[in-house]
Coordinates of C-alpha atoms and ligand atoms in Angstrom, one line a residue:
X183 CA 14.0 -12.5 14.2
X184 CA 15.7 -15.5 12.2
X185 CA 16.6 -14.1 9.0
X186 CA 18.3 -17.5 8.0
X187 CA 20.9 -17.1 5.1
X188 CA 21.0 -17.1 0.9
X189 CA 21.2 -20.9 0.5
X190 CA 18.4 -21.2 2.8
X191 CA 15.8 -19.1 0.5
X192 CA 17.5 -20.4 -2.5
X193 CA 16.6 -23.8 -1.0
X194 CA 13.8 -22.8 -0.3
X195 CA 12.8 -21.4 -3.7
X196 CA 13.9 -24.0 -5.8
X197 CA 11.4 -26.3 -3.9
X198 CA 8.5 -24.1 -3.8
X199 CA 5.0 -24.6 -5.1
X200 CA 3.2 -22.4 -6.1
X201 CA -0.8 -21.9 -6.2
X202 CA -1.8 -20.7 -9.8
X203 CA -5.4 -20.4 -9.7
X204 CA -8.0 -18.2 -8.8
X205 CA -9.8 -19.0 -5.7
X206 CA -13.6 -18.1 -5.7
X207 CA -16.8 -19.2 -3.1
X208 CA -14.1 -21.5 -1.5
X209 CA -12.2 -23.6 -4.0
X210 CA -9.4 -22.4 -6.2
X211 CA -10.5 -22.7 -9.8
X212 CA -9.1 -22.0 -13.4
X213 CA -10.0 -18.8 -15.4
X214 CA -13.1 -19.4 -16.9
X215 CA -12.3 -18.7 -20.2
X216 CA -8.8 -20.5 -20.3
X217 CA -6.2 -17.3 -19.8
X218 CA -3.0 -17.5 -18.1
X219 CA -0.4 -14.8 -17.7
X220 CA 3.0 -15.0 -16.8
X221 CA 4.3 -14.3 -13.7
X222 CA 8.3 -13.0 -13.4
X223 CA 10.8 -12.7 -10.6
X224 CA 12.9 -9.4 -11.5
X225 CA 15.8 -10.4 -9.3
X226 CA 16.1 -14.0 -11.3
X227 CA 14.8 -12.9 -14.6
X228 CA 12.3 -15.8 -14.8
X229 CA 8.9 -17.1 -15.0
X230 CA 7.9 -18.2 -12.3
X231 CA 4.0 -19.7 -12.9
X232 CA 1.8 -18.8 -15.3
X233 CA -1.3 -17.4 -13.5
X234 CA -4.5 -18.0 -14.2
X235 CA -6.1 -14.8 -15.7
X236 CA -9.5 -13.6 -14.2
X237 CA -11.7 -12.1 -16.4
X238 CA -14.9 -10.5 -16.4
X239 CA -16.7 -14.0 -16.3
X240 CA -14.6 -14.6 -13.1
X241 CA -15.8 -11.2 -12.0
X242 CA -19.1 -12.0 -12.5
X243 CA -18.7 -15.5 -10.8
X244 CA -17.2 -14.4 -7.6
X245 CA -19.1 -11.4 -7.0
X246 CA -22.5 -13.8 -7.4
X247 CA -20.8 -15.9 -4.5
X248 CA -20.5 -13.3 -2.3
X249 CA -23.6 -12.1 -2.7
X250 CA -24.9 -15.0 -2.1
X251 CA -23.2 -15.2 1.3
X252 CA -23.9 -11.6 2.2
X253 CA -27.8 -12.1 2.0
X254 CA -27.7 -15.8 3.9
X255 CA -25.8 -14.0 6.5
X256 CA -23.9 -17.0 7.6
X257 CA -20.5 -13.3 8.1
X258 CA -22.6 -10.8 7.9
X259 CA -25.4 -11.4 10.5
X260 CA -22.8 -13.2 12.6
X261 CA -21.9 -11.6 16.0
X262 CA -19.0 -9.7 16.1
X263 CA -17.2 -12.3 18.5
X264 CA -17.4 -15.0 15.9
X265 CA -16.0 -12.8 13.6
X266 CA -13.2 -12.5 15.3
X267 CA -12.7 -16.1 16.1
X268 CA -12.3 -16.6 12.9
X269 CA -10.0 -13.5 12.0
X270 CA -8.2 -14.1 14.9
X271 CA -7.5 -18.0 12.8
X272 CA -6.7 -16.4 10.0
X273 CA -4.0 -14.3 11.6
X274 CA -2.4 -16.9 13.1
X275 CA -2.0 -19.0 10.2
X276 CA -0.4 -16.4 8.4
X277 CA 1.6 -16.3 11.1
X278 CA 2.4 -19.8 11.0
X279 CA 2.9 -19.7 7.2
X280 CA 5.1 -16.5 6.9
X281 CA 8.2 -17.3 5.8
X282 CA 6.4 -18.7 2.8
X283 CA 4.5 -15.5 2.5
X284 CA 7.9 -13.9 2.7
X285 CA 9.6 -15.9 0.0
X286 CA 6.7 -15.2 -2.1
X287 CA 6.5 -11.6 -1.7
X288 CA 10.1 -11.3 -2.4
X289 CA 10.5 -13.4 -5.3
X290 CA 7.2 -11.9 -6.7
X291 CA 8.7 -8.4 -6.4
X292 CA 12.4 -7.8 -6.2
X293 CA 11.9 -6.6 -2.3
X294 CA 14.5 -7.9 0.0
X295 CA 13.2 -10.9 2.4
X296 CA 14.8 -9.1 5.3
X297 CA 11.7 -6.6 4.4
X298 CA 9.4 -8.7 3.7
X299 CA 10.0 -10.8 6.7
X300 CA 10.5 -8.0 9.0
X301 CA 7.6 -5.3 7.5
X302 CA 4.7 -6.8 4.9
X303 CA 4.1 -10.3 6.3
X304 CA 4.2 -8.6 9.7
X305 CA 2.3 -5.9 9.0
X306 CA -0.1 -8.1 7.3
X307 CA -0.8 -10.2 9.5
X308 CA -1.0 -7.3 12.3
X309 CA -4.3 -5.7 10.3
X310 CA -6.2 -8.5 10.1
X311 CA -5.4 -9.2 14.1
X312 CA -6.1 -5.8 15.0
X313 CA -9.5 -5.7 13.5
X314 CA -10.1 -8.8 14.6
X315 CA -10.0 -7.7 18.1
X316 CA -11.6 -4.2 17.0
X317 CA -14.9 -5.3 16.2
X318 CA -16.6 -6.7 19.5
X319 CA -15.8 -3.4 21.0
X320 CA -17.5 -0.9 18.5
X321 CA -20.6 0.1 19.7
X322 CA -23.3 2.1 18.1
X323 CA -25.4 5.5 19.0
X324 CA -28.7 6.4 21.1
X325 CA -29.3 10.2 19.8
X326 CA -30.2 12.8 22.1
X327 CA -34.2 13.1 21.4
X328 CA -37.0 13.9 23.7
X329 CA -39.0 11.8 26.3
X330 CA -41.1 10.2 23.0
X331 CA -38.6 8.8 20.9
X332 CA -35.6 6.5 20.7
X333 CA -33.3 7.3 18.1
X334 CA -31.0 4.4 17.2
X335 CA -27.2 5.0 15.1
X336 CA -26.0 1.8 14.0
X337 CA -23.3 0.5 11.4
X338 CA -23.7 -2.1 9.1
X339 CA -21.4 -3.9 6.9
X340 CA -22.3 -2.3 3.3
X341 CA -22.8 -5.8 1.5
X342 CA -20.3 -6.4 -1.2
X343 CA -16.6 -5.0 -1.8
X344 CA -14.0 -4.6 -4.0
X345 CA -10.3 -4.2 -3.5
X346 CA -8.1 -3.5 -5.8
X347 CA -4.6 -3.3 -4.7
X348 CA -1.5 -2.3 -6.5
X349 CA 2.4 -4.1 -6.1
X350 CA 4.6 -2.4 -4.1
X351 CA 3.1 -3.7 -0.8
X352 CA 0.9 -6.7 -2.2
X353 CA -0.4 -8.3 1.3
X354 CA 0.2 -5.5 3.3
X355 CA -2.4 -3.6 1.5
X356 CA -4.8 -6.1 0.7
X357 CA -5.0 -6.7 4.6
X358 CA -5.0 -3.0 5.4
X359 CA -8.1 -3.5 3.3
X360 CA -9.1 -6.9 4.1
X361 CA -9.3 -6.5 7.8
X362 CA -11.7 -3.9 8.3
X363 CA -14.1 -4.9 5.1
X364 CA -14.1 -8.8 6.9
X365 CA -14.2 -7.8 10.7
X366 CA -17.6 -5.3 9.5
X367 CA -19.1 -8.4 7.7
X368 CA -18.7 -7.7 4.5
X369 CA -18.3 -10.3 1.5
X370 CA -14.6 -9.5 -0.7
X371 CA -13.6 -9.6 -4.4
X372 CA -9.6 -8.9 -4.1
X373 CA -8.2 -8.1 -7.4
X374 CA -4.4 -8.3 -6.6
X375 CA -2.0 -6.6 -9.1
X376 CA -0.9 -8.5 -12.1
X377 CA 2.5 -8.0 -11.4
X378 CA 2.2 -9.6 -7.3
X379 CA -0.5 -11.7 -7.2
X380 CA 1.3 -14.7 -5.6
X381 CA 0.5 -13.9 -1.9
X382 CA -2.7 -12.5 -1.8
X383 CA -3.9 -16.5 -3.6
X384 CA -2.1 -18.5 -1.2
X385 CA -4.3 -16.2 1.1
X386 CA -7.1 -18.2 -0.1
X387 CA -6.0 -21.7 1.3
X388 CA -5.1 -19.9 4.8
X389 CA -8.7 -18.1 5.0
X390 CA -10.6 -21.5 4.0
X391 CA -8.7 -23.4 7.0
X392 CA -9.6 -20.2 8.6
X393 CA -12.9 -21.4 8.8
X394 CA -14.0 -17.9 6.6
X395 CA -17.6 -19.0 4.9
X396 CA -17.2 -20.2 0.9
X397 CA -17.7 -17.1 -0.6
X398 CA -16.8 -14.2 2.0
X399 CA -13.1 -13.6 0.5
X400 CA -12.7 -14.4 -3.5
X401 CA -9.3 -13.4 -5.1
X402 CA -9.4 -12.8 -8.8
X403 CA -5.9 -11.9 -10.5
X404 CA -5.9 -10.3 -13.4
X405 CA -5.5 -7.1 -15.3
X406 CA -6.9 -3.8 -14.3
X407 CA -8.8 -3.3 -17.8
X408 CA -10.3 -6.3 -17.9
X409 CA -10.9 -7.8 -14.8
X410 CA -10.3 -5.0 -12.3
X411 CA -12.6 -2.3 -14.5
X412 CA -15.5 -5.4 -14.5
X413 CA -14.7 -4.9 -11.0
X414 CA -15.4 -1.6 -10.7
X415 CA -18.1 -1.4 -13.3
X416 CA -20.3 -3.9 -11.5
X417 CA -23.8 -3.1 -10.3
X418 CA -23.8 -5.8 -7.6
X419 CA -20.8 -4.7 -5.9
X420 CA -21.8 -1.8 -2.8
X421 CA -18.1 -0.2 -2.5
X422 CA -15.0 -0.3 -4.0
X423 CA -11.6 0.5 -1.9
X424 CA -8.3 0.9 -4.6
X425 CA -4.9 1.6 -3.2
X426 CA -2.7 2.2 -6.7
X427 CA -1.9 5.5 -9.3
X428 CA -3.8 8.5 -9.1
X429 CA -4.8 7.9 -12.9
X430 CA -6.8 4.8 -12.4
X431 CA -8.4 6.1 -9.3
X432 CA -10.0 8.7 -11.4
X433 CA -11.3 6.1 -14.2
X434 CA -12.6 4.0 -10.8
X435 CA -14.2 7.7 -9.9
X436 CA -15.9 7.7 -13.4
X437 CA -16.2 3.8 -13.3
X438 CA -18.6 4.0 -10.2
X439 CA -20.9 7.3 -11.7
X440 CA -21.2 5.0 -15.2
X441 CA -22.8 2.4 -13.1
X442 CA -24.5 1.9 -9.5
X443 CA -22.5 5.1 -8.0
X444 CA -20.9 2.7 -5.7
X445 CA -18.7 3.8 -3.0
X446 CA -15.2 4.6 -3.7
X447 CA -12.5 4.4 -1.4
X448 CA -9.1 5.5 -3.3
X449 CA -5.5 5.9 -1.9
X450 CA -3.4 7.0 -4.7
X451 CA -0.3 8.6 -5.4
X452 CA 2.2 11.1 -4.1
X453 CA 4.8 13.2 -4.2
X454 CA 6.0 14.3 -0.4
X455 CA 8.2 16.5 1.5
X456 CA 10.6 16.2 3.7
X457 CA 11.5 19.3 5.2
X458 CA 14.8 20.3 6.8
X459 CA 15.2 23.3 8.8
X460 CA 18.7 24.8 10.2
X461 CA 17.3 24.1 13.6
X462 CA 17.3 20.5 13.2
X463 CA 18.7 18.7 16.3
X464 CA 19.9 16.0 15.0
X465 CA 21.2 16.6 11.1
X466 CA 22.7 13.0 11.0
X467 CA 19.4 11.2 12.5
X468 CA 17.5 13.4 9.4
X469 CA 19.5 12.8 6.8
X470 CA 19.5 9.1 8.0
X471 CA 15.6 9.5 8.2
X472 CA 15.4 10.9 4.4
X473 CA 17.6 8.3 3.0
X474 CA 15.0 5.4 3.8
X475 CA 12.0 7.7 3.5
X476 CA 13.2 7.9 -0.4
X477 CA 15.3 4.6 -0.8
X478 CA 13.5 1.7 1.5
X479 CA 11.8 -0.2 -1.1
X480 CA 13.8 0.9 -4.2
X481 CA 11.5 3.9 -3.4
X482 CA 8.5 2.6 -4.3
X483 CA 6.4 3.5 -1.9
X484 CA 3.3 5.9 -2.0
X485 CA 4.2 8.4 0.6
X486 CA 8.1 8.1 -0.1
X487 CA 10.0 11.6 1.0
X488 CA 10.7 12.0 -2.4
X489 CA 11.1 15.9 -2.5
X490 CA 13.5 16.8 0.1
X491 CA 13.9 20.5 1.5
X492 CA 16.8 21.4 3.1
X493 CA 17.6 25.2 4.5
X494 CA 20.4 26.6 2.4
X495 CA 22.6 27.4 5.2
X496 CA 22.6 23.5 5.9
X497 CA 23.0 22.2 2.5
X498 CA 26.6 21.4 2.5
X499 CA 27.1 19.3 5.4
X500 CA 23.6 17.7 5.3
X501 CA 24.3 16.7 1.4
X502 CA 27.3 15.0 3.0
X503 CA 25.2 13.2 5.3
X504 CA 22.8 12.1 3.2
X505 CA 25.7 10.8 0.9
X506 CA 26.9 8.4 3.7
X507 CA 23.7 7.1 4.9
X508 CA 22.4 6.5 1.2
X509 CA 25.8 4.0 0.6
X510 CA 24.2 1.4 2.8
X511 CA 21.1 1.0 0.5
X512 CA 23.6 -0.9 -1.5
X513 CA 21.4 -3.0 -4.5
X514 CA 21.9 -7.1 -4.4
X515 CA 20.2 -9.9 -4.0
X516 CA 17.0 -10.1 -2.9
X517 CA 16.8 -13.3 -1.2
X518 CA 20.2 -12.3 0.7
X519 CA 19.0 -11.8 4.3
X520 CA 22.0 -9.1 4.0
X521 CA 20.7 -6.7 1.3
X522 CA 18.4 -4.3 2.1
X523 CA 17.9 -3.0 -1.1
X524 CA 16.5 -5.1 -3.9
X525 CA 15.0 -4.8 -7.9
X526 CA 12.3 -2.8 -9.3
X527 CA 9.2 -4.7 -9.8
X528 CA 10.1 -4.7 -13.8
X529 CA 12.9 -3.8 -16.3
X530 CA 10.2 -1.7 -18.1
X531 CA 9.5 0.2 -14.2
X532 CA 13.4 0.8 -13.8
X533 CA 13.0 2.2 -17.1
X534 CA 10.6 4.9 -17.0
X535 CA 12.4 5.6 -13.7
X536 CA 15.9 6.2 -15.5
X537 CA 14.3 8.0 -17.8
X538 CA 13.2 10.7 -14.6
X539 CA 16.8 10.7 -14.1
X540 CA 17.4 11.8 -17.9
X541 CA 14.5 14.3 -17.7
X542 CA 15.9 16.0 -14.3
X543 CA 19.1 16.3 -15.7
X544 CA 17.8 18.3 -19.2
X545 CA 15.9 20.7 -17.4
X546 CA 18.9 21.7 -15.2
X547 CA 19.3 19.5 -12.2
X548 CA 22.7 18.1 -10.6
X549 CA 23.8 14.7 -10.3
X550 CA 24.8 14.4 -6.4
X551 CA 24.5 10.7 -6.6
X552 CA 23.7 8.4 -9.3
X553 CA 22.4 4.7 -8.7
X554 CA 22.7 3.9 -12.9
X555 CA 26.0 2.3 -12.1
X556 CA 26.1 -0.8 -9.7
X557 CA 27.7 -4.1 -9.8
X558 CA 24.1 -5.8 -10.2
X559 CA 24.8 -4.4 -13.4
X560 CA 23.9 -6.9 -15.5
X561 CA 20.2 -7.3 -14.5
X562 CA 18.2 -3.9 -15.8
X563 CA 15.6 -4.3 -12.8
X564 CA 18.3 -2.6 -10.1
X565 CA 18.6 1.3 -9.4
X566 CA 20.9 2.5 -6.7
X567 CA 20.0 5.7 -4.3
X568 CA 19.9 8.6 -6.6
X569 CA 20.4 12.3 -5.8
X570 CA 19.3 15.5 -7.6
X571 CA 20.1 18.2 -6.7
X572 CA 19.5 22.0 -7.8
X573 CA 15.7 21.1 -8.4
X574 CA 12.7 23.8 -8.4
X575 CA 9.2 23.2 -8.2
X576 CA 8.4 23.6 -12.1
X577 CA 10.6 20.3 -12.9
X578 CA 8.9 17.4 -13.6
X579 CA 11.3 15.1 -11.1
X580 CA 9.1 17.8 -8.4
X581 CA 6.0 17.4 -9.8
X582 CA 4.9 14.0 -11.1
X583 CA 5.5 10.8 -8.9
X584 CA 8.7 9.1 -10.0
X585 CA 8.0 5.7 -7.8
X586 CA 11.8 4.5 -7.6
X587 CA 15.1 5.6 -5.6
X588 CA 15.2 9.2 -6.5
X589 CA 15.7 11.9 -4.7
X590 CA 15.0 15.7 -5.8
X591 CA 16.7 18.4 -3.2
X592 CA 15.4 21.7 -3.5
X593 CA 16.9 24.4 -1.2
X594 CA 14.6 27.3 1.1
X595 CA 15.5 30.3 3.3
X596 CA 12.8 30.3 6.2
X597 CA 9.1 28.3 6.8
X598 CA 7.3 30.6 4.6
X599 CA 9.0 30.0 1.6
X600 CA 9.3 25.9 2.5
X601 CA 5.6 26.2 3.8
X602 CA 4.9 27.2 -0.4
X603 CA 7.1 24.8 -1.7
X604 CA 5.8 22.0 0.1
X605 CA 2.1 22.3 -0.8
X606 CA 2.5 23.5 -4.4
X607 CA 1.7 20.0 -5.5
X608 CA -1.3 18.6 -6.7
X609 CA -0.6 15.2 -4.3
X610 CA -1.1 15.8 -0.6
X611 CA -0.2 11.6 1.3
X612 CA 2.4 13.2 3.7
X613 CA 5.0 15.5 5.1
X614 CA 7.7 15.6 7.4
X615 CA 9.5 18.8 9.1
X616 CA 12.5 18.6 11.4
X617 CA 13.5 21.4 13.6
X618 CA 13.9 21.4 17.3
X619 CA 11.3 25.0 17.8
X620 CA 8.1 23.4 18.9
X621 CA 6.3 26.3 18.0
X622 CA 7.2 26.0 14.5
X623 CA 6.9 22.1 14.2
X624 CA 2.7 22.8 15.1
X625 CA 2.6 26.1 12.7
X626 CA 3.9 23.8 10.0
X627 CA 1.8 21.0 10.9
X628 CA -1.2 22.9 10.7
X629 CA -0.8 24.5 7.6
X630 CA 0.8 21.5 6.0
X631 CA -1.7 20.6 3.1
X632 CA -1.2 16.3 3.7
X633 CA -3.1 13.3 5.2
X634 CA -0.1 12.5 8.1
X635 CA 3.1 15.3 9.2
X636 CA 5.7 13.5 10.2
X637 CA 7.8 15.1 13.0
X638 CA 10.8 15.1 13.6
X639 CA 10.8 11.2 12.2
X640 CA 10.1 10.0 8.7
X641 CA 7.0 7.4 8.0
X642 CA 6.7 6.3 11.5
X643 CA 3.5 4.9 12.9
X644 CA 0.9 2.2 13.5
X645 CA -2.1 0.7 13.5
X646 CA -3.8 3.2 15.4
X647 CA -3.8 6.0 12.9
X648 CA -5.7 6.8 9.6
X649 CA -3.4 6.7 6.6
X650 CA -4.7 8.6 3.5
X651 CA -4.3 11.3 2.0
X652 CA -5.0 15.5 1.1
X653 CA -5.8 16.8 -3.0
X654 CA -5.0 14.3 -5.8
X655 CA -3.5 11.4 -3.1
X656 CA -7.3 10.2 -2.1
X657 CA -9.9 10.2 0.0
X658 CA -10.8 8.4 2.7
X659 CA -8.4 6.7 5.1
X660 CA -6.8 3.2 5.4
X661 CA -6.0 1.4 9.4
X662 CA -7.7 2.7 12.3
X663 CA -10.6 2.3 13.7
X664 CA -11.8 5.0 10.5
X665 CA -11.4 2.8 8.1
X666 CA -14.2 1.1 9.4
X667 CA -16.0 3.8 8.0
X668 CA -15.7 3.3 4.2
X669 CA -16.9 -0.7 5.4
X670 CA -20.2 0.3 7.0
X671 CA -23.3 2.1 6.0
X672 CA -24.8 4.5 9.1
X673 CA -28.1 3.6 9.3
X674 CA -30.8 5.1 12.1
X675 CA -34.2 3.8 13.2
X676 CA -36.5 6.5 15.0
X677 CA -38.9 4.9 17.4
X678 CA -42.0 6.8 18.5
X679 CA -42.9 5.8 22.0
X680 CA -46.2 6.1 22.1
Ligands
NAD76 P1 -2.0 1.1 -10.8 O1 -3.0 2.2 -10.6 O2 -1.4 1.0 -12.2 O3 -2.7 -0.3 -10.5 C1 -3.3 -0.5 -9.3 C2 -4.3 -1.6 -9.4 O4 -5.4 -1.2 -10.3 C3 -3.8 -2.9 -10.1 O5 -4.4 -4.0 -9.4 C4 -4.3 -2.8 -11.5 O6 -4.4 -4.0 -12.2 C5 -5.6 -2.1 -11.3 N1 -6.1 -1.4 -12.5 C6 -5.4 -0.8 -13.5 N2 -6.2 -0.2 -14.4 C7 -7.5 -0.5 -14.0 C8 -8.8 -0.2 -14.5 N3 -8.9 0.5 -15.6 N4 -9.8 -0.5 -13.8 C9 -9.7 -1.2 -12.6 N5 -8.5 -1.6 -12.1 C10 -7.4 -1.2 -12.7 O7 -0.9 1.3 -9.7 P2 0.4 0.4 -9.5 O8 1.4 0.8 -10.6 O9 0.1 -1.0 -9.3 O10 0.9 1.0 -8.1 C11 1.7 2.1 -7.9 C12 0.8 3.3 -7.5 O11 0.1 3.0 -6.3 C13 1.6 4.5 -7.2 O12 0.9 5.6 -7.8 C14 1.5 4.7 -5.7 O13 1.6 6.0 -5.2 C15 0.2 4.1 -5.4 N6 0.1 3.7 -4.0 C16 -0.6 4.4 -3.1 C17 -0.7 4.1 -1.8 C18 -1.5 4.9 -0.8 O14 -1.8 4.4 0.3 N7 -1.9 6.1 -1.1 C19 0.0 3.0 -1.3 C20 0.8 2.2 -2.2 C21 0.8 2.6 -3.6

């Protein structure tokens, strides 16, 4: 892939419009009652648009247009095949349109465009494709009954969701969401974060050339307790499916019993491990492995290895290695096709993540690395790789989700005792064990309390598996053919045969 170079984003950048409205039952509109908010690049340190500020009146709007579109059936009585016709459109525009997806990702977030042009637009564009090509080959049930009956299983798109998504992946996973809620014929309401809304509304234009139906896929930004809670409080909408902290997906759990007991999909936060053992093969391919399981994305990602634990006997040398492999997440410039590690989304983020740092460090952990100091400097959004070391499980930098480039090592003599460590936590997204005993890679597997183990590599995978997680990280499961599941409702019609 053609990464291009600095001037060429810059460039690019300087010259770039940007689309500052909602976009509901087809057109892109102002907020109804007048809002904007502003809209920041944390690498630059400036506005970039001011964005037009759904509210609950906006709610209320586009959820009526997708009603409205559910019940005529123009999607959701549509074959399957026409469906994905259309999806199959929409993917290929992205496509067509992703280095501007790209450069909007990264200037909306601080991630570098190397990522953005190499995972999220990708990736993106890969959901909605893959459901696309799903959904004419899902086929329902006949039930085993006797010579008088016919008992039919059959899904059906549920009618009307909403998808609220959070900002460290912003297109990635709206699609992940987007792709199986459209391919089942559902109608959308996306409520992108406030703090990345910019490519899930150019989204809008690509799906209307698409050839989507006015009202199908709506995109309200906003804030979560405004327009997101009308959202999630609304008695016309069927399910709801959130990917963001584990706070607001209980307040969504509370939203949905306060009103229609909508569905709730929720994929929330956590707080994995990486485990080491002594038997590793390969200690330099791990601790290569747990440097971007922690550090890819300034560490903001949901299932980042962000505990790591390492056998004692190994701790030396494999501190070493981890040392080496965490210099080349080196923070700079986002839009350099060279860096590969970029800004927080925020000043006020990088923050509250320093201030982990600070709290690790009172309550008796080791600085092994520390990313405070960089020659970014200047700008408060950048963090370099941090290490902590001499962490137990009652720290907070163990227990609560730190959601930046720090790393908490905790040492352990045998599986038991890294068996206990690893699932004394109230999150549960994933886990990853290296060792080169099959035998104990399966024992651990199994009795690892988490929605994906990760052997013997860190975060790998595709489109074919579920993605979700154990405890306090969710429920339900994002890409595979299971996520059509939260989408559909099961229904069955028993036919006497008289
Ligand atoms: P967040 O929970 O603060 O916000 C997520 C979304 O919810 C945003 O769109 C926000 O506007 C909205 N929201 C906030 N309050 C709301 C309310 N009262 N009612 C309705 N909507 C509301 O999360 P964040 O800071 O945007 O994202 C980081 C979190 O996302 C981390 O905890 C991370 O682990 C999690 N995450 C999980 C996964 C996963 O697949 N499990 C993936 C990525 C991120």
């Amino acid at each position: 892939m053609d990464f291009h170079n600095l001037q060429y984003w810059q460039q690019r950048a300087l010259s770039l419009k940007i689309e500052n409205r909602l976009f509901i039952n087809g057109r892109y509109l102002q907020a109804a009652e007048g809002k904007t908010f502003p809209v920041h690049d944390p690498a630059g340190q400036r506005e970039l648009v001011q964005m037009a500020c759904g509210s609950h009146v906006d709610i209320d709007l586009a959820v009526k247009a997708a009603r409205d579109v559910f019940e005529r059936g123009d999607w959701s009585q549509a074959a399957p095949s026409q469906r994905k016709a259309t999806l199959l459109k929409l993917a290929a525009l992205m496509e067509e349109h992703q280095e501007q997806l790209a450069l909007l990702e990264t200037l909306d977030t601080g991630k570098p465009i190397r990522h953005s042009l190499r995972d999220d637009i990708p990736g993106a564009i890969r959901s909605i494709r893959w459901y696309a090509e799903a959904i004419d080959k899902v086929y329902g049930e006949i039930a085993p009954t006797g010579h008088n009956t016919l008992a039919l299983i059959h899904r059906e798109p549920i009618g009307v969701v909403g998808a609220i998504v959070p900002w460290n992946f912003p297109l990635l996973l709206a699609c992940w969401k987007l792709g199986p809620a459209l391919a089942a014929g559902n109608s959308v309401v996306l409520k992108p974060s406030e703090k990345s809304p910019l490519t899930a509304i150019y989204l809008g234009d690509l799906a209307q050339q698409a050839g989507l139906p006015d009202g199908v896929l709506n995109i309200i930004p906003g804030y979560g307790y405004d327009a997101g809670k009308a959202l999630a409080l609304h008695h016309d909408v069927d399910a709801l499916t959130f990917t963001g902290s584990t706070l607001v997906a209980k307040q969504l759990m509370i939203y949905a019993g306060e009103s229609n007991m909508k569905r709730v999909w929720l994929e929330a936060g956590g707080k994995s491990a990486n485990i080491i053992f002594a038997d590793c093969a390969d200690l330099d391919k791990a601790a290569q492995n747990a440097a971007a399981g922690i550090f890819y994305n300034q560490g903001q990602v949901c299932i980042a290895g962000t505990r790591l634990l390492v056998e004692e006997s190994i701790q030396q040398p494999f501190l070493q290695a981890l040392r080496k492999h965490a210099a080349t997440f080196a923070p700079g410039n986002p839009l350099d096709p060279q860096t590969v590690m970029g800004t927080l989304i925020d000043d006020q983020h990088c923050e509250k993540v320093a201030g982990y740092i600070e709290q690790g460090l009172s309550q008796g952990a080791s600085l092994f690395l520390d990313g405070r100091h960089h020659p970014q400097g200047q700008h408060r959004s950048y963090l370099g790789p941090t290490i902590l070391t001499q962490v137990n499980n009652t720290m907070n930098v163990a227990r609560e989700e730190i959601f930046g480039p720090v790393l908490a090592v905790t040492t352990f003599n045998g599986e038991q005792e890294a068996l206990k460590l690893a699932n004394d936590s109230e999150y549960g997204l994933g886990a990853a064990v290296w060792t080169s005993n099959l035998s104990r890679a399966h024992r651990m597997a199994r009795q690892l309390k988490a929605g994906t183990v990760f052997i013997n590599n860190y975060n790998d995978g595709d489109m074919t598996v579920p993605f979700g997680g154990y405890k306090q990280s969710g429920n339900g499961r994002d890409k595979s053919l299971h996520a059509l599941d939260k989408f559909t409702e099961l229904k069955t019609t028993w036919i006497s045969l008289e």
